[in-house]
Amino acid sequence: MPLPQAADIPEIKLFGRWSCYDVQVSDMSLQDYISVKEKYAKYLPHSAGRYAHKRFRKAQCPIVERLTNSLMMHGRNNGKKLMAVRIVKHAFEIIHLLTGENPLQVLVTAIINSGPREDSTRIGRAGTVRRQAVDVSPLRRVNQAIWLLCTGAREAAFRNIKTIAECVADELINAAKGSSNSYAIKKKDELER
């Protein structure tokens, strides 16, 4: 019996449409923390993995699933992962229609652009507080970028006729361009100032 060839393995596409093999992570420092390719390729951003048991394990969580999990914030949305998956799917379709690019690449670029590289911490005790500039670790940059993107989309969709999927798509497209219309980019510039 002949051994199966490598070509026999079907290419894993997110939602059956988006290939992750041509996605480039242009920032070298974030390559280990944005899991998109090879073994992190999934059909759905719903792996039911246990990523919180060990430090840094969440860096192995597929990046689209981390975005999906972040959308489940605020009490009324807790635990509604299927809803979050549907939002991400619609958002990706909108991104593809508007830009013609692979939405996974747009997401990765948006995360790279909106993660702050520098932050300030409070130093001092008993009343006297001074701010000290510090560098931000790569994992925190990714975490903060995802949080900023989701918060921006959530605030844009609140009391608005636009759906949350449209707002997520707009936020990701603007952040990928580096446009200051994006909430995440505005906040990042504010933090780095």
mmCIF file of C-alpha atoms in Angstrom:
data_model
loop_
_atom_site.group_PDB
_atom_site.id
_atom_site.type_symbol
_atom_site.label_atom_id
_atom_site.label_comp_id
_atom_site.label_asym_id
_atom_site.label_seq_id
_atom_site.Cartn_x
_atom_site.Cartn_y
_atom_site.Cartn_z
ATOM 1 C CA MET A 1 0.000 0.000 0.000
ATOM 2 C CA PRO A 2 1.598 3.324 -1.030
ATOM 3 C CA LEU A 3 2.140 5.995 1.579
ATOM 4 C CA PRO A 4 -0.220 8.985 1.308
ATOM 5 C CA GLN A 5 1.361 11.947 -0.408
ATOM 6 C CA ALA A 6 1.552 15.364 1.243
ATOM 7 C CA ALA A 7 -0.728 16.717 -1.488
ATOM 8 C CA ASP A 8 -3.550 14.408 -0.316
ATOM 9 C CA ILE A 9 -3.997 16.436 2.859
ATOM 10 C CA PRO A 10 -6.652 19.053 2.134
ATOM 11 C CA GLU A 11 -5.735 22.657 2.827
ATOM 12 C CA ILE A 12 -7.407 23.875 5.995
ATOM 13 C CA LYS A 13 -9.412 27.006 5.301
ATOM 14 C CA LEU A 14 -11.078 29.150 7.951
ATOM 15 C CA PHE A 15 -14.879 28.967 7.518
ATOM 16 C CA GLY A 16 -14.104 26.866 4.425
ATOM 17 C CA ARG A 17 -13.005 30.010 2.553
ATOM 18 C CA TRP A 18 -9.914 31.775 3.863
ATOM 19 C CA SER A 19 -6.502 30.172 3.516
ATOM 20 C CA CYS A 20 -3.954 30.979 6.206
ATOM 21 C CA TYR A 21 -0.859 29.761 4.393
ATOM 22 C CA ASP A 22 -0.137 33.023 2.579
ATOM 23 C CA VAL A 23 -0.594 35.193 5.686
ATOM 24 C CA GLN A 24 2.554 37.129 6.578
ATOM 25 C CA VAL A 25 3.366 38.350 10.098
ATOM 26 C CA SER A 26 5.577 41.299 9.222
ATOM 27 C CA ASP A 27 6.633 42.164 12.797
ATOM 28 C CA MET A 28 9.416 39.808 13.843
ATOM 29 C CA SER A 29 8.846 40.267 17.571
ATOM 30 C CA LEU A 30 5.207 39.158 17.297
ATOM 31 C CA GLN A 31 5.735 36.089 15.097
ATOM 32 C CA ASP A 32 5.629 33.655 18.032
ATOM 33 C CA TYR A 33 2.548 35.289 19.526
ATOM 34 C CA ILE A 34 0.258 35.569 16.498
ATOM 35 C CA SER A 35 -0.670 31.949 15.760
ATOM 36 C CA VAL A 36 -2.137 31.727 12.301
ATOM 37 C CA LYS A 37 -0.269 29.151 10.229
ATOM 38 C CA GLU A 38 0.475 25.415 10.073
ATOM 39 C CA LYS A 39 -0.777 23.653 13.205
ATOM 40 C CA TYR A 40 -2.860 26.668 14.244
ATOM 41 C CA ALA A 41 -4.932 26.504 11.055
ATOM 42 C CA LYS A 42 -8.557 25.761 11.938
ATOM 43 C CA TYR A 43 -11.863 25.471 10.106
ATOM 44 C CA LEU A 44 -13.683 27.317 12.907
ATOM 45 C CA PRO A 45 -12.460 29.662 15.660
ATOM 46 C CA HIS A 46 -13.905 27.306 18.294
ATOM 47 C CA SER A 47 -11.343 24.797 19.585
ATOM 48 C CA ALA A 48 -12.597 24.434 23.192
ATOM 49 C CA GLY A 49 -8.925 24.412 24.204
ATOM 50 C CA ARG A 50 -7.763 25.058 27.776
ATOM 51 C CA TYR A 51 -5.445 27.995 27.293
ATOM 52 C CA ALA A 52 -5.591 29.563 30.748
ATOM 53 C CA HIS A 53 -4.036 26.722 32.740
ATOM 54 C CA LYS A 54 -0.441 27.609 32.021
ATOM 55 C CA ARG A 55 1.406 30.862 31.632
ATOM 56 C CA PHE A 56 1.876 31.901 27.975
ATOM 57 C CA ARG A 57 -0.294 28.987 26.772
ATOM 58 C CA LYS A 58 -2.743 31.500 25.306
ATOM 59 C CA ALA A 59 -0.088 32.526 22.786
ATOM 60 C CA GLN A 60 -0.782 29.140 21.149
ATOM 61 C CA CYS A 61 -4.500 29.915 20.783
ATOM 62 C CA PRO A 62 -5.358 30.617 17.104
ATOM 63 C CA ILE A 63 -5.530 34.398 16.684
ATOM 64 C CA VAL A 64 -9.040 34.376 15.180
ATOM 65 C CA GLU A 65 -10.295 32.449 18.193
ATOM 66 C CA ARG A 66 -8.776 35.036 20.523
ATOM 67 C CA LEU A 67 -10.654 37.754 18.631
ATOM 68 C CA THR A 68 -13.847 35.681 18.917
ATOM 69 C CA ASN A 69 -13.352 35.235 22.670
ATOM 70 C CA SER A 70 -12.766 38.964 23.147
ATOM 71 C CA LEU A 71 -16.067 39.734 21.462
ATOM 72 C CA MET A 72 -17.855 37.766 24.201
ATOM 73 C CA MET A 73 -17.217 40.490 26.780
ATOM 74 C CA HIS A 74 -19.754 42.324 28.964
ATOM 75 C CA GLY A 75 -22.202 40.286 31.015
ATOM 76 C CA ARG A 76 -24.989 39.925 28.509
ATOM 77 C CA ASN A 77 -22.628 38.392 25.931
ATOM 78 C CA ASN A 78 -20.776 35.991 28.244
ATOM 79 C CA GLY A 79 -20.657 32.432 26.985
ATOM 80 C CA LYS A 80 -22.320 33.187 23.656
ATOM 81 C CA LYS A 81 -19.462 31.887 21.569
ATOM 82 C CA LEU A 82 -21.584 30.788 18.606
ATOM 83 C CA MET A 83 -22.852 34.352 18.351
ATOM 84 C CA ALA A 84 -19.261 35.653 18.441
ATOM 85 C CA VAL A 85 -18.200 33.129 15.759
ATOM 86 C CA ARG A 86 -21.070 34.299 13.551
ATOM 87 C CA ILE A 87 -20.057 37.961 14.032
ATOM 88 C CA VAL A 88 -16.442 37.170 13.052
ATOM 89 C CA LYS A 89 -17.603 35.214 9.986
ATOM 90 C CA HIS A 90 -19.799 38.100 8.783
ATOM 91 C CA ALA A 91 -17.041 40.626 9.517
ATOM 92 C CA PHE A 92 -14.536 38.604 7.464
ATOM 93 C CA GLU A 93 -16.961 38.432 4.533
ATOM 94 C CA ILE A 94 -17.462 42.221 4.699
ATOM 95 C CA ILE A 95 -13.665 42.779 4.844
ATOM 96 C CA HIS A 96 -13.202 40.583 1.760
ATOM 97 C CA LEU A 97 -15.911 42.476 -0.139
ATOM 98 C CA LEU A 98 -14.494 45.895 0.782
ATOM 99 C CA THR A 99 -10.763 45.246 0.364
ATOM 100 C CA GLY A 100 -10.556 42.148 -1.828
ATOM 101 C CA GLU A 101 -7.786 40.882 0.470
ATOM 102 C CA ASN A 102 -7.582 37.819 2.678
ATOM 103 C CA PRO A 103 -9.358 38.886 5.913
ATOM 104 C CA LEU A 104 -6.829 36.892 7.968
ATOM 105 C CA GLN A 105 -4.035 39.089 6.607
ATOM 106 C CA VAL A 106 -6.090 42.213 7.402
ATOM 107 C CA LEU A 107 -6.595 40.959 10.987
ATOM 108 C CA VAL A 108 -2.890 40.196 11.492
ATOM 109 C CA THR A 109 -1.849 43.606 10.100
ATOM 110 C CA ALA A 110 -4.455 45.336 12.284
ATOM 111 C CA ILE A 111 -3.104 43.585 15.403
ATOM 112 C CA ILE A 112 0.489 44.497 14.523
ATOM 113 C CA ASN A 113 -0.489 48.146 13.920
ATOM 114 C CA SER A 114 -2.642 48.616 17.005
ATOM 115 C CA GLY A 115 -0.486 47.045 19.717
ATOM 116 C CA PRO A 116 1.239 49.830 21.689
ATOM 117 C CA ARG A 117 5.038 49.472 21.827
ATOM 118 C CA GLU A 118 5.492 51.753 24.819
ATOM 119 C CA ASP A 119 3.399 52.463 27.893
ATOM 120 C CA SER A 120 3.780 54.313 31.168
ATOM 121 C CA THR A 121 3.687 52.833 34.634
ATOM 122 C CA ARG A 122 3.183 54.496 38.000
ATOM 123 C CA ILE A 123 6.263 54.694 40.175
ATOM 124 C CA GLY A 124 6.335 55.986 43.723
ATOM 125 C CA ARG A 125 4.440 55.386 46.923
ATOM 126 C CA ALA A 126 2.445 57.266 49.530
ATOM 127 C CA GLY A 127 0.972 60.055 47.486
ATOM 128 C CA THR A 128 3.834 61.055 45.205
ATOM 129 C CA VAL A 129 3.308 59.313 41.889
ATOM 130 C CA ARG A 130 5.380 59.747 38.799
ATOM 131 C CA ARG A 131 4.893 58.147 35.399
ATOM 132 C CA GLN A 132 7.773 56.155 33.984
ATOM 133 C CA ALA A 133 7.927 55.058 30.320
ATOM 134 C CA VAL A 134 8.358 51.296 29.880
ATOM 135 C CA ASP A 135 8.527 48.916 26.915
ATOM 136 C CA VAL A 136 5.617 46.532 26.368
ATOM 137 C CA SER A 137 6.204 42.783 26.053
ATOM 138 C CA PRO A 138 5.128 41.131 22.768
ATOM 139 C CA LEU A 139 2.333 39.063 24.359
ATOM 140 C CA ARG A 140 0.873 42.114 26.066
ATOM 141 C CA ARG A 141 1.027 44.003 22.757
ATOM 142 C CA VAL A 142 -1.081 41.297 21.107
ATOM 143 C CA ASN A 143 -3.480 41.108 24.079
ATOM 144 C CA GLN A 144 -3.937 44.861 24.184
ATOM 145 C CA ALA A 145 -4.347 45.133 20.406
ATOM 146 C CA ILE A 146 -7.150 42.541 20.413
ATOM 147 C CA TRP A 147 -8.811 44.239 23.377
ATOM 148 C CA LEU A 148 -8.621 47.693 21.746
ATOM 149 C CA LEU A 149 -10.004 46.409 18.422
ATOM 150 C CA CYS A 150 -12.963 44.696 20.124
ATOM 151 C CA THR A 151 -13.686 47.645 22.419
ATOM 152 C CA GLY A 152 -13.622 50.046 19.465
ATOM 153 C CA ALA A 153 -16.030 47.871 17.492
ATOM 154 C CA ARG A 154 -18.328 47.402 20.498
ATOM 155 C CA GLU A 155 -18.503 51.136 21.216
ATOM 156 C CA ALA A 156 -19.131 51.936 17.546
ATOM 157 C CA ALA A 157 -22.007 49.447 17.339
ATOM 158 C CA PHE A 158 -23.694 50.548 20.584
ATOM 159 C CA ARG A 159 -26.902 52.557 19.923
ATOM 160 C CA ASN A 160 -26.096 52.544 16.241
ATOM 161 C CA ILE A 161 -27.929 51.254 13.200
ATOM 162 C CA LYS A 162 -24.738 49.482 12.036
ATOM 163 C CA THR A 163 -24.380 45.849 13.025
ATOM 164 C CA ILE A 164 -21.509 44.722 15.238
ATOM 165 C CA ALA A 165 -20.065 42.704 12.312
ATOM 166 C CA GLU A 166 -19.880 45.856 10.160
ATOM 167 C CA CYS A 167 -18.207 47.727 13.010
ATOM 168 C CA VAL A 168 -15.658 44.927 13.557
ATOM 169 C CA ALA A 169 -14.901 44.955 9.812
ATOM 170 C CA ASP A 170 -14.483 48.767 9.746
ATOM 171 C CA GLU A 171 -12.281 48.729 12.840
ATOM 172 C CA LEU A 172 -10.016 46.010 11.401
ATOM 173 C CA ILE A 173 -9.757 47.656 7.964
ATOM 174 C CA ASN A 174 -8.935 51.087 9.451
ATOM 175 C CA ALA A 175 -6.435 49.614 11.913
ATOM 176 C CA ALA A 176 -4.750 47.622 9.136
ATOM 177 C CA LYS A 177 -4.373 50.843 7.113
ATOM 178 C CA GLY A 178 -3.068 52.636 10.199
ATOM 179 C CA SER A 179 -5.869 55.183 9.823
ATOM 180 C CA SER A 180 -6.713 57.284 12.892
ATOM 181 C CA ASN A 181 -10.433 56.629 12.295
ATOM 182 C CA SER A 182 -9.741 53.398 14.155
ATOM 183 C CA TYR A 183 -10.348 53.480 17.922
ATOM 184 C CA ALA A 184 -7.413 51.095 18.498
ATOM 185 C CA ILE A 185 -4.925 53.264 16.568
ATOM 186 C CA LYS A 186 -6.111 56.424 18.368
ATOM 187 C CA LYS A 187 -5.674 54.773 21.772
ATOM 188 C CA LYS A 188 -2.292 53.361 20.811
ATOM 189 C CA ASP A 189 -1.019 56.811 19.797
ATOM 190 C CA GLU A 190 -2.406 58.219 23.047
ATOM 191 C CA LEU A 191 -0.547 55.587 25.102
ATOM 192 C CA GLU A 192 2.727 56.084 23.246
ATOM 193 C CA ARG A 193 2.634 59.856 23.488
#
